[in-house]
Coordinates of N, CA and C in Angstrom, one line a residue:
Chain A
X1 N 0.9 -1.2 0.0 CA 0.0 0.0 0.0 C 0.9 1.2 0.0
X2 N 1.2 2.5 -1.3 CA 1.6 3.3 -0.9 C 0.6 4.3 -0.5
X3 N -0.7 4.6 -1.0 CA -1.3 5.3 0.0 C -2.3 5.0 0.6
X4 N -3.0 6.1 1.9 CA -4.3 6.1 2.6 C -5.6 5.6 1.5
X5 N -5.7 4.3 1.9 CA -7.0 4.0 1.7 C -8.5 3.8 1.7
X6 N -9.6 4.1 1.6 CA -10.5 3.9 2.5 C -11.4 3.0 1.7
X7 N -12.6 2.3 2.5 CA -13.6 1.4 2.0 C -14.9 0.9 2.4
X8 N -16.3 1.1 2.3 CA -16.3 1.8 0.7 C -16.3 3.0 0.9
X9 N -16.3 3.9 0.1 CA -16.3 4.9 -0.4 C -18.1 5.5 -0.3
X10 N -18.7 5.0 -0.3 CA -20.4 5.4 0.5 C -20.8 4.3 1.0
X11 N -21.8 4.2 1.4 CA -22.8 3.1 2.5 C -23.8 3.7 3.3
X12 N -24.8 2.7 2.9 CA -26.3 3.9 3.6 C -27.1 2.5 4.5
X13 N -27.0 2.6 5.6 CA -27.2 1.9 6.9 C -28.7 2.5 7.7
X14 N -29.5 1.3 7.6 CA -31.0 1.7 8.1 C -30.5 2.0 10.1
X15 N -31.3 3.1 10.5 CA -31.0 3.5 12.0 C -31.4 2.0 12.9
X16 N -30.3 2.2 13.9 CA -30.0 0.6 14.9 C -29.2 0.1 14.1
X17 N -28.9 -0.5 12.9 CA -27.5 -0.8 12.5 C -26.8 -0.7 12.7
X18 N -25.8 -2.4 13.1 CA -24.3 -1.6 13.5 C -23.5 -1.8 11.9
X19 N -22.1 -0.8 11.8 CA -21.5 -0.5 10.4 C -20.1 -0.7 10.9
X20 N -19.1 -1.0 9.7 CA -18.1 -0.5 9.7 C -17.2 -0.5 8.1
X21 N -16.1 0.2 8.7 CA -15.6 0.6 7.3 C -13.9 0.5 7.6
X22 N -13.3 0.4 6.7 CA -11.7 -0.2 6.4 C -11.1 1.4 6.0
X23 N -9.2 1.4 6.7 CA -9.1 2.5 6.4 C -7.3 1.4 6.0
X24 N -6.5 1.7 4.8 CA -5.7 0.8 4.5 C -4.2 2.3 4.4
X25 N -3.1 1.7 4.9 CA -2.1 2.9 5.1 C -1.0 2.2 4.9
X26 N 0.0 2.8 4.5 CA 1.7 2.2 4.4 C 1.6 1.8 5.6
X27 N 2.3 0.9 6.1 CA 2.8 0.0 7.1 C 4.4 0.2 7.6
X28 N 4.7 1.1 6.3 CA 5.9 1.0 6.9 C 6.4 2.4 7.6
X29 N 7.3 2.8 7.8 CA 7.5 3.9 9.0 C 5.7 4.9 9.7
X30 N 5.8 3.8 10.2 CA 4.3 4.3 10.6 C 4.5 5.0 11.7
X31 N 3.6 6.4 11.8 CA 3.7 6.8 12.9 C 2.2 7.3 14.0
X32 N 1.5 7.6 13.3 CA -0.3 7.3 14.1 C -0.8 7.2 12.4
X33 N -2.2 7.3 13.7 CA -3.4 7.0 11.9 C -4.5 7.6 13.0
X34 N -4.7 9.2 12.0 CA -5.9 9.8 12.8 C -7.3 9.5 12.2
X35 N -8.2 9.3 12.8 CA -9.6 9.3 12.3 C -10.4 10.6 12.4
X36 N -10.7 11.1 11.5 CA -12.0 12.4 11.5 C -13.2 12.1 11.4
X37 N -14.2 12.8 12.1 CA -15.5 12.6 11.6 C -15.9 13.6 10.8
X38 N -16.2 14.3 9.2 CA -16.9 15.4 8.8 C -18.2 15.5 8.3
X39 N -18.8 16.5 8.9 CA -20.6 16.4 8.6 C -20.8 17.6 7.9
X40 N -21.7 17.4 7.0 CA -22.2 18.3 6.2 C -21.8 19.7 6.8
X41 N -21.2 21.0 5.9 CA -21.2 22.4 6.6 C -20.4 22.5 8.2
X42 N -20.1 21.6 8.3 CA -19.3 22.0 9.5 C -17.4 21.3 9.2
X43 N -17.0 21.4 10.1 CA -15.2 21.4 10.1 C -15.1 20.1 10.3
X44 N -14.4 19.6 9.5 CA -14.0 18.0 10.3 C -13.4 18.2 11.6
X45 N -14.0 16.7 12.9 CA -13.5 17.2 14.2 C -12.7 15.2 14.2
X46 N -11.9 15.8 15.0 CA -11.1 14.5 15.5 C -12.3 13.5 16.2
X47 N -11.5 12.0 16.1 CA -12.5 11.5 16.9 C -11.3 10.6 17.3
X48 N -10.7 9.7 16.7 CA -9.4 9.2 17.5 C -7.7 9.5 17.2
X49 N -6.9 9.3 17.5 CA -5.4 9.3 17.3 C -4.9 8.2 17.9
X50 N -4.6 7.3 17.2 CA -4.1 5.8 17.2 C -2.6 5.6 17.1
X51 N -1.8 5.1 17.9 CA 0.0 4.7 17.4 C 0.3 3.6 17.7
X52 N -0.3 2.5 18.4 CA -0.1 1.5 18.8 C -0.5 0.0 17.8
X53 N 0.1 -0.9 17.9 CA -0.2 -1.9 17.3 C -1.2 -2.5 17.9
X54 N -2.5 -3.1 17.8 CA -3.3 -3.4 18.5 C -4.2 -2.3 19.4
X55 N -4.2 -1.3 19.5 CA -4.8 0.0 19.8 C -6.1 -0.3 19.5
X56 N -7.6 0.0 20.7 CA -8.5 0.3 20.2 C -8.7 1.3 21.2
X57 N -10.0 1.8 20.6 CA -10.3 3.5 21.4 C -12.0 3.5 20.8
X58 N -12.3 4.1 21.8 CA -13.6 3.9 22.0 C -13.8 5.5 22.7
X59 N -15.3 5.9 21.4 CA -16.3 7.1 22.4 C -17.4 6.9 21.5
X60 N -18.1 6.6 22.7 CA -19.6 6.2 22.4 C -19.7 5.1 22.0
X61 N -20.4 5.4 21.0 CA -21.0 4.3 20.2 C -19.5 3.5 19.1
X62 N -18.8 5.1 19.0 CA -17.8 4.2 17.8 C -16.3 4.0 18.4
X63 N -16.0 3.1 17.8 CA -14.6 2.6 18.4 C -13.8 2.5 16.9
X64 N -12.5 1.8 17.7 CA -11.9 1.7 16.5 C -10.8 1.0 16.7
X65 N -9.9 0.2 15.9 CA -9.0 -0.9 16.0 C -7.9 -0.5 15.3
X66 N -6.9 -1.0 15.7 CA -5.1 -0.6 14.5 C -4.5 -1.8 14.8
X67 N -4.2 -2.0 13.3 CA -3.1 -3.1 13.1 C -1.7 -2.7 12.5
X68 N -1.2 -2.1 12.6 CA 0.2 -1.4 12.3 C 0.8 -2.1 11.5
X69 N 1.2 -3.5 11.9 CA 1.9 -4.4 10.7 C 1.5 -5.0 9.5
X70 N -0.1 -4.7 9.4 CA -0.3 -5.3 8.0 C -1.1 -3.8 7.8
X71 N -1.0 -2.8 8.5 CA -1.6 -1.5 7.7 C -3.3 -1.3 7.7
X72 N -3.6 -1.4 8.8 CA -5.2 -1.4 8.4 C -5.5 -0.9 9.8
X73 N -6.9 -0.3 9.8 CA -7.5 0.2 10.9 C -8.8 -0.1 10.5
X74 N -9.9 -0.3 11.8 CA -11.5 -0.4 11.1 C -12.0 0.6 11.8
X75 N -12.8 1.2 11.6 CA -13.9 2.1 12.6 C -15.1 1.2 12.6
X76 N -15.5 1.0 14.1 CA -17.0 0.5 14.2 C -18.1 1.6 14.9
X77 N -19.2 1.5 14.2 CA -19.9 2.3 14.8 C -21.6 1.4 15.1
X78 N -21.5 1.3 16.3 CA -22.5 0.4 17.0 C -24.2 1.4 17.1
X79 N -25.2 0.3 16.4 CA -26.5 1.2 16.5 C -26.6 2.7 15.8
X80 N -26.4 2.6 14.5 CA -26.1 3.8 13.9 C -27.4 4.9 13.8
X81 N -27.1 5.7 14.3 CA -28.3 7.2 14.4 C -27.7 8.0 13.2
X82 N -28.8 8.8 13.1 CA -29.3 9.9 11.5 C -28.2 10.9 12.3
X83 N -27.9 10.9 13.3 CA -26.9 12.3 13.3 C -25.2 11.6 13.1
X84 N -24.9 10.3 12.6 CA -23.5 9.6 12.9 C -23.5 9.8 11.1
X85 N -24.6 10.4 10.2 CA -24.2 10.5 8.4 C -23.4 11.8 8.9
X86 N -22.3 11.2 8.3 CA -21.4 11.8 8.1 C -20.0 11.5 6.8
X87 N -19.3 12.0 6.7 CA -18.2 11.4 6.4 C -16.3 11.2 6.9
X88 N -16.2 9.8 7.3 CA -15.2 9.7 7.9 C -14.4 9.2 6.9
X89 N -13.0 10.7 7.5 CA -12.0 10.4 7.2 C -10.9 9.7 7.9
X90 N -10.0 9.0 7.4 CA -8.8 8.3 7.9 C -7.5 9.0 7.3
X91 N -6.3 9.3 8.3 CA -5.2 10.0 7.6 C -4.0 9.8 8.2
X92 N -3.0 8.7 7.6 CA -2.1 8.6 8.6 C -0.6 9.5 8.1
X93 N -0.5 9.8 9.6 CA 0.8 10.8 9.7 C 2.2 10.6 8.8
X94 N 3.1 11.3 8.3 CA 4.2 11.0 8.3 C 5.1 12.1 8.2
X95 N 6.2 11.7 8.5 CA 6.9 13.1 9.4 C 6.4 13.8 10.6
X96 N 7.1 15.1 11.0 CA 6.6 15.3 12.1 C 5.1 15.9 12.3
X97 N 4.7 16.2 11.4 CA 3.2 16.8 11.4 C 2.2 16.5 10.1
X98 N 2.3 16.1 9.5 CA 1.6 16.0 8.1 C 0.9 14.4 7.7
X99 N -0.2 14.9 7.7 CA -1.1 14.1 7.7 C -1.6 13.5 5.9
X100 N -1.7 12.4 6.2 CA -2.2 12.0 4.3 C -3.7 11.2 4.1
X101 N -4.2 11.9 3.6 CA -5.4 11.8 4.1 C -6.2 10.7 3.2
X102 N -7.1 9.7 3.5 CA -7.6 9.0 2.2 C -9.0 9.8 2.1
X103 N -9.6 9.2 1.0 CA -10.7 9.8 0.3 C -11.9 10.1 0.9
X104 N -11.6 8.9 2.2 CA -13.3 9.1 3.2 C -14.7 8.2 3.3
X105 N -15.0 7.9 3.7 CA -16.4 6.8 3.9 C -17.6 7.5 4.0
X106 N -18.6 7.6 3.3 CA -19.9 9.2 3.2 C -20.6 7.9 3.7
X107 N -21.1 8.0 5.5 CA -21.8 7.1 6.0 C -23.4 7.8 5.8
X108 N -24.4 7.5 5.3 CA -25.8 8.0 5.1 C -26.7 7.0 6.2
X109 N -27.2 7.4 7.5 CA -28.5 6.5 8.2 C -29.2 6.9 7.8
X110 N -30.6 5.9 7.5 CA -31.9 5.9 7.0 C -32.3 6.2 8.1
X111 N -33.4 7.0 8.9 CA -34.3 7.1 9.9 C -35.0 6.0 9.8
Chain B
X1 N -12.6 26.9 24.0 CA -13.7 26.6 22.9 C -12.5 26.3 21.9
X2 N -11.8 25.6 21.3 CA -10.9 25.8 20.4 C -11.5 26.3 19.2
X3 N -10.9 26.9 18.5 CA -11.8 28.1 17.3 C -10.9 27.9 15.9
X4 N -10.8 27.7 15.1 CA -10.0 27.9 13.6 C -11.2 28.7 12.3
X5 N -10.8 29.8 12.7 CA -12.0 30.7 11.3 C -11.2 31.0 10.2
X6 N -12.4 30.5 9.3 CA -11.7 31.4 8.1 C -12.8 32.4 7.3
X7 N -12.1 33.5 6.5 CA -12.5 34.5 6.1 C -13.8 34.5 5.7
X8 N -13.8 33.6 4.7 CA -14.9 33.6 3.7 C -15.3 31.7 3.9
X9 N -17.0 31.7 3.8 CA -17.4 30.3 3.9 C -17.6 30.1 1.9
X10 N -18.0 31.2 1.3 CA -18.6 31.3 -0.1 C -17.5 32.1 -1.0
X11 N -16.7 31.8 -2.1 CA -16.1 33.1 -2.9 C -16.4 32.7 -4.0
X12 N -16.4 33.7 -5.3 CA -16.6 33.7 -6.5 C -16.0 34.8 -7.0
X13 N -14.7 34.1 -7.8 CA -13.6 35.3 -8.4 C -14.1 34.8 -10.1
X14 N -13.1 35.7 -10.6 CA -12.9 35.5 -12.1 C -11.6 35.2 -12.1
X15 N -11.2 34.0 -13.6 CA -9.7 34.0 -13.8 C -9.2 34.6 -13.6
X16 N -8.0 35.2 -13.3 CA -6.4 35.9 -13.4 C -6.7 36.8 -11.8
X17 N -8.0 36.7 -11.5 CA -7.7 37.7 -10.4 C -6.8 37.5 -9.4
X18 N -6.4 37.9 -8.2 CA -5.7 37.4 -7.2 C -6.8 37.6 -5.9
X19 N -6.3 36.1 -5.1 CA -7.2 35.7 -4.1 C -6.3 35.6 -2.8
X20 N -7.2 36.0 -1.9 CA -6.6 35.9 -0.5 C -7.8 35.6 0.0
X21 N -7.1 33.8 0.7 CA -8.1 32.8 1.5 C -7.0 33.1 3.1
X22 N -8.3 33.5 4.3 CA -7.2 33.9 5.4 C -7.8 32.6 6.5
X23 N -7.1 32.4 7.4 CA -7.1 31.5 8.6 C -7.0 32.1 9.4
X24 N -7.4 31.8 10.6 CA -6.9 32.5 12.2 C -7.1 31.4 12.9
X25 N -6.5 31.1 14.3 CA -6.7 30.1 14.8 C -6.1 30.9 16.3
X26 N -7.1 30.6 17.5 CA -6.8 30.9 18.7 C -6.3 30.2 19.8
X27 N -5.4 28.9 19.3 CA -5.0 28.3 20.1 C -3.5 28.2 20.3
X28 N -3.0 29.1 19.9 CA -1.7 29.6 20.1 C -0.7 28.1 19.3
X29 N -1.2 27.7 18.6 CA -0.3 26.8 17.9 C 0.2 27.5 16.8
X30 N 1.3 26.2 16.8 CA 2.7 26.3 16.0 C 2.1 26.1 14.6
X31 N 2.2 25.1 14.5 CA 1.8 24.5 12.9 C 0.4 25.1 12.2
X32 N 0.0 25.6 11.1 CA -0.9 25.4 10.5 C -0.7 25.0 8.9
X33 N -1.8 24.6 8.6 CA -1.8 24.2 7.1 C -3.1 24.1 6.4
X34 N -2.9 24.0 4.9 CA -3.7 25.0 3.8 C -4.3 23.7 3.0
X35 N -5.4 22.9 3.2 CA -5.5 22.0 2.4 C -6.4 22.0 0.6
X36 N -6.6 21.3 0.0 CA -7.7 21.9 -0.8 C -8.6 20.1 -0.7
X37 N -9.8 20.3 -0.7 CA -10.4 18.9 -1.2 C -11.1 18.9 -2.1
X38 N -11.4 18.1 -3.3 CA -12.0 17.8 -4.5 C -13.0 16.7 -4.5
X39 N -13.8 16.7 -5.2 CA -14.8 15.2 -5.5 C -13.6 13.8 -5.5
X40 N -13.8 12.6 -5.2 CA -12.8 11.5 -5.2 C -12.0 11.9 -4.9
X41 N -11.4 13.0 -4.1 CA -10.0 12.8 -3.7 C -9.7 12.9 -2.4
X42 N -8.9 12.6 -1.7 CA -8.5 12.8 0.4 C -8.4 14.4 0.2
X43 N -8.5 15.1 0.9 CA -7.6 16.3 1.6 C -6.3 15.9 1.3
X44 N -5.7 17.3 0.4 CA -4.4 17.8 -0.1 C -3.9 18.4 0.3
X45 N -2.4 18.2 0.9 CA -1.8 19.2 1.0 C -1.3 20.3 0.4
X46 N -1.3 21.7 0.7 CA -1.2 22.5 -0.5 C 0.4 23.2 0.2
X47 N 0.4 23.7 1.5 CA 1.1 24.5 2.2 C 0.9 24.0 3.3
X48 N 2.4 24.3 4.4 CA 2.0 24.4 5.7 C 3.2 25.1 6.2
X49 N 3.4 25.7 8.0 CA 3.8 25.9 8.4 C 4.2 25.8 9.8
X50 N 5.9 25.8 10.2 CA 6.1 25.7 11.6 C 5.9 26.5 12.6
X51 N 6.5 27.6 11.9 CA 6.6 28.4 12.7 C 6.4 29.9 11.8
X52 N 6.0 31.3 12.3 CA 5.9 32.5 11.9 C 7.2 32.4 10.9
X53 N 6.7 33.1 9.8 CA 7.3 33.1 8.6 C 8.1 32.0 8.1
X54 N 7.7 31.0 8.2 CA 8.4 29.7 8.3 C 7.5 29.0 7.5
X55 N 7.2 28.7 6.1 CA 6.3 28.1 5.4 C 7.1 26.4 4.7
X56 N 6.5 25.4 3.9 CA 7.0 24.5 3.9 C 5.9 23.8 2.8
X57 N 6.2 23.7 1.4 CA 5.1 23.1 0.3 C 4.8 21.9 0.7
X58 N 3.4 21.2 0.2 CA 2.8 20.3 0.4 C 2.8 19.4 -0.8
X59 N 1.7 18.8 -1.1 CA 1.9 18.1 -2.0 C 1.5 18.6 -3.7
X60 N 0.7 19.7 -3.4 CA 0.0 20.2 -4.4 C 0.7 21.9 -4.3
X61 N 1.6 22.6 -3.9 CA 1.8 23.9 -4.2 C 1.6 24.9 -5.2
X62 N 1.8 24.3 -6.2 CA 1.7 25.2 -7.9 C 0.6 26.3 -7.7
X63 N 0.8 27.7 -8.3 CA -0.7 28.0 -8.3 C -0.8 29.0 -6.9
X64 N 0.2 28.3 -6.2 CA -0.7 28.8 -4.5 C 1.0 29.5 -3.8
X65 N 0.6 30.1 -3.0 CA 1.7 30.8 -2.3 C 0.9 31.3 -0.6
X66 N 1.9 31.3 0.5 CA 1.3 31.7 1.6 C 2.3 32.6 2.2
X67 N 1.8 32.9 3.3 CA 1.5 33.8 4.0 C 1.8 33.9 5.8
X68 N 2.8 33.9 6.7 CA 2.3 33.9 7.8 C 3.2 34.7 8.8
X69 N 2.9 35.8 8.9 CA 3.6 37.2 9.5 C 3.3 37.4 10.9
X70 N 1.8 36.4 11.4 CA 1.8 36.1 13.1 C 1.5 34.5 13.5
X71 N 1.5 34.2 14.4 CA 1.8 33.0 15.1 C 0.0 32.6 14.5
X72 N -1.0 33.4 14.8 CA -2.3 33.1 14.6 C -3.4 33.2 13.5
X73 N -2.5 33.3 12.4 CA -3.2 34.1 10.9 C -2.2 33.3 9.7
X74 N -2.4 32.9 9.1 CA -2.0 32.0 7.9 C -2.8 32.0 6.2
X75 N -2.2 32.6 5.9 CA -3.1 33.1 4.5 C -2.4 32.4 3.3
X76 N -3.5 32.1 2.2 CA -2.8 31.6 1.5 C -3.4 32.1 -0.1
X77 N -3.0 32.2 -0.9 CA -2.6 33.2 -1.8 C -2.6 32.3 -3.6
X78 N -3.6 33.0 -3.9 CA -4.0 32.4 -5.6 C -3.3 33.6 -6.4
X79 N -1.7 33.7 -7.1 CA -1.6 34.8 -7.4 C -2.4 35.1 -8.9
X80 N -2.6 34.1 -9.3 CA -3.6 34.4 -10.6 C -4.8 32.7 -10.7
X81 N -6.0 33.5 -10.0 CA -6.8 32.6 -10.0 C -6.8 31.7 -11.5
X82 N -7.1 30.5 -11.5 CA -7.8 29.7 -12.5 C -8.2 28.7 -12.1
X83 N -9.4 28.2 -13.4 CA -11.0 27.3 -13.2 C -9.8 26.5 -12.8
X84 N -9.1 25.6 -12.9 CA -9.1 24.3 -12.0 C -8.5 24.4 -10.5
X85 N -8.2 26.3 -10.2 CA -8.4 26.2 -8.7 C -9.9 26.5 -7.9
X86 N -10.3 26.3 -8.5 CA -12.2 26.2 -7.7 C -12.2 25.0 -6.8
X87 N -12.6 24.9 -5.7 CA -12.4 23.8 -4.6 C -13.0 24.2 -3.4
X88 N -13.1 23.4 -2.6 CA -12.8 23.5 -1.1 C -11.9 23.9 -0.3
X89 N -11.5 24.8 0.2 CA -10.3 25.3 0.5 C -10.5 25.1 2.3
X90 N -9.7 24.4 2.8 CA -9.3 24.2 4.3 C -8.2 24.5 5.0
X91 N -8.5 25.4 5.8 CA -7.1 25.6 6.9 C -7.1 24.5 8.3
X92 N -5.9 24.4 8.2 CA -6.2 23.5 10.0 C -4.8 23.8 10.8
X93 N -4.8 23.1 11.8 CA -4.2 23.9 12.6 C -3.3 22.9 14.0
X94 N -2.3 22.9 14.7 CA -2.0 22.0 15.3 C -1.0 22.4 16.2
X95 N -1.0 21.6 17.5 CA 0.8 22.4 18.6 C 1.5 21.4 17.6
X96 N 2.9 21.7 18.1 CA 4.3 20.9 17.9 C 4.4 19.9 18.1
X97 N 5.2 19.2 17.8 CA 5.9 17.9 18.0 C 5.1 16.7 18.7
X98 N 4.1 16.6 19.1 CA 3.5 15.2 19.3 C 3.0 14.3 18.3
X99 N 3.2 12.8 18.0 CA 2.3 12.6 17.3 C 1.3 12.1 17.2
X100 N 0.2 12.5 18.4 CA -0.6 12.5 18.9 C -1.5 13.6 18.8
X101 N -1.0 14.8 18.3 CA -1.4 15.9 17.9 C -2.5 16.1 17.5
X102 N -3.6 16.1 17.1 CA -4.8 16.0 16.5 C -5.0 17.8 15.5
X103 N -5.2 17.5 14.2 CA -5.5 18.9 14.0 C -7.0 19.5 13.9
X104 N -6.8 20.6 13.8 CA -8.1 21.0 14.7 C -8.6 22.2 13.0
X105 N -10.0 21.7 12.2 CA -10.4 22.4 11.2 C -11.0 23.7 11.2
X106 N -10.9 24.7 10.4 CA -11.7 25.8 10.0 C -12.8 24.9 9.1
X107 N -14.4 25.7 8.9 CA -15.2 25.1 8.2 C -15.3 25.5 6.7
X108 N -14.4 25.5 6.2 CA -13.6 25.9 4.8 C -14.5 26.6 4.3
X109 N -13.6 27.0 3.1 CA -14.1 27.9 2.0 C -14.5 27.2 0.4
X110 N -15.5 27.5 0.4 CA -15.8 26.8 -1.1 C -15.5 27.8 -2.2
X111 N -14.6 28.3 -3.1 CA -13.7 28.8 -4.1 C -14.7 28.3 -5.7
X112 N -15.1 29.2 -6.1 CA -15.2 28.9 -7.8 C -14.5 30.3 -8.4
X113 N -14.0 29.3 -9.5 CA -13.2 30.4 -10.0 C -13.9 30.6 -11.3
X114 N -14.1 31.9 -11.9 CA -15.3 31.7 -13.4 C -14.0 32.0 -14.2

């Protein structure tokens, strides 16, 4: 993998649904792998920052997992509500500050 | 309240003009940077910076030039607008050296250029 991947690319999940989605990154000089949440008209806002192999992190409803050595992260998001459509990005760091961002997951809940 | 504003949410230039997209951020951080996003594509790097007057290209620069004369203000600069710079334009913003850092977004500017 040379870059940030993400998968799929949309998904529209009836509300109570649990979802998840793949975020695929170089493996090699890895240094975190941040997750954003962005919603319509507003700023994308952090939701985790991951560096560990085996790392999960959890708020709320959605968590999330890292595998460092084969390059993958999943986000889960348990019982999905009309306010979780959003789109999440994945972006993993390299160098001291600079983030590479993949293309993003456009999650849509059905009410 | 951590805050990252930028100037304009709406712009609409004509080719060759020159544009100034501005940032501010109140959290006394070091780093900021200038992304653009497009249909199918991640967030681009266009520009960023360390420190006051200390700028550093991204992955996309051509086209674009910046700007940063205080610790809190980061501008970035179309010296002659053209249609394929119409975009999403995002500033964001971050402290130093962790990398754990999380950056923290302005609610961008949407840019058409006629």
């Amino acid at each position: 993998i040379l870059n940030v991947e993400q998968s799929p690319q949309s998904l529209h999940v009836q509300e109570g649904d649990s979802t998840n989605f793949t975020c695929s990154f170089p493996s090699s000089n890895f240094y975190a792998l941040h997750w954003y949440r962005w919603e319509t008209a507003k700023s994308p806002e952090a939701l985790f920052v991951m560096t560990l192999n085996g790392d999960e992190k959890k708020k709320g409803r959605i968590s999330a997992t890292l595998n460092t050595k084969e390059g993958y992260s999943y986000l889960y998001i348990k019982g999905s509500q009309p306010e979780d459509s959003a789109t999440y990005l994945c972006a993993s760091l390299r160098g001291a500050n600079n983030l590479f961002f993949g293309t993003g997951t456009r999650l849509t809940v059905i009410p | 309240d951590v805050k990252v504003t930028q100037s304009s949410r709406y712009l609409v230039k004509r080719t060759g003009e020159k544009v100034f997209l501005e940032c501010v951020q109140d959290m006394d951080h070091e780093n900021m940077f200038w992304y653009r996003q497009d249909p199918g594509l991640g967030l681009r790097l266009i520009y960023f910076s360390y420190d006051v007057k200390m700028k550093e290209k991204g992955d996309i620069p051509e086209g674009y030039s910046v700007s940063r004369e205080k610790k809190e203000r980061f501008s970035l600069i179309l010296e002659s607008a053209s249609t394929n710079q119409t975009s999403m334009y995002l500033c964001a913003s971050s402290s130093a050296g962790q990398h754990t850092d999380t950056q923290y977004f302005g609610p961008g500017t949407r840019l058409t250029v006629l």
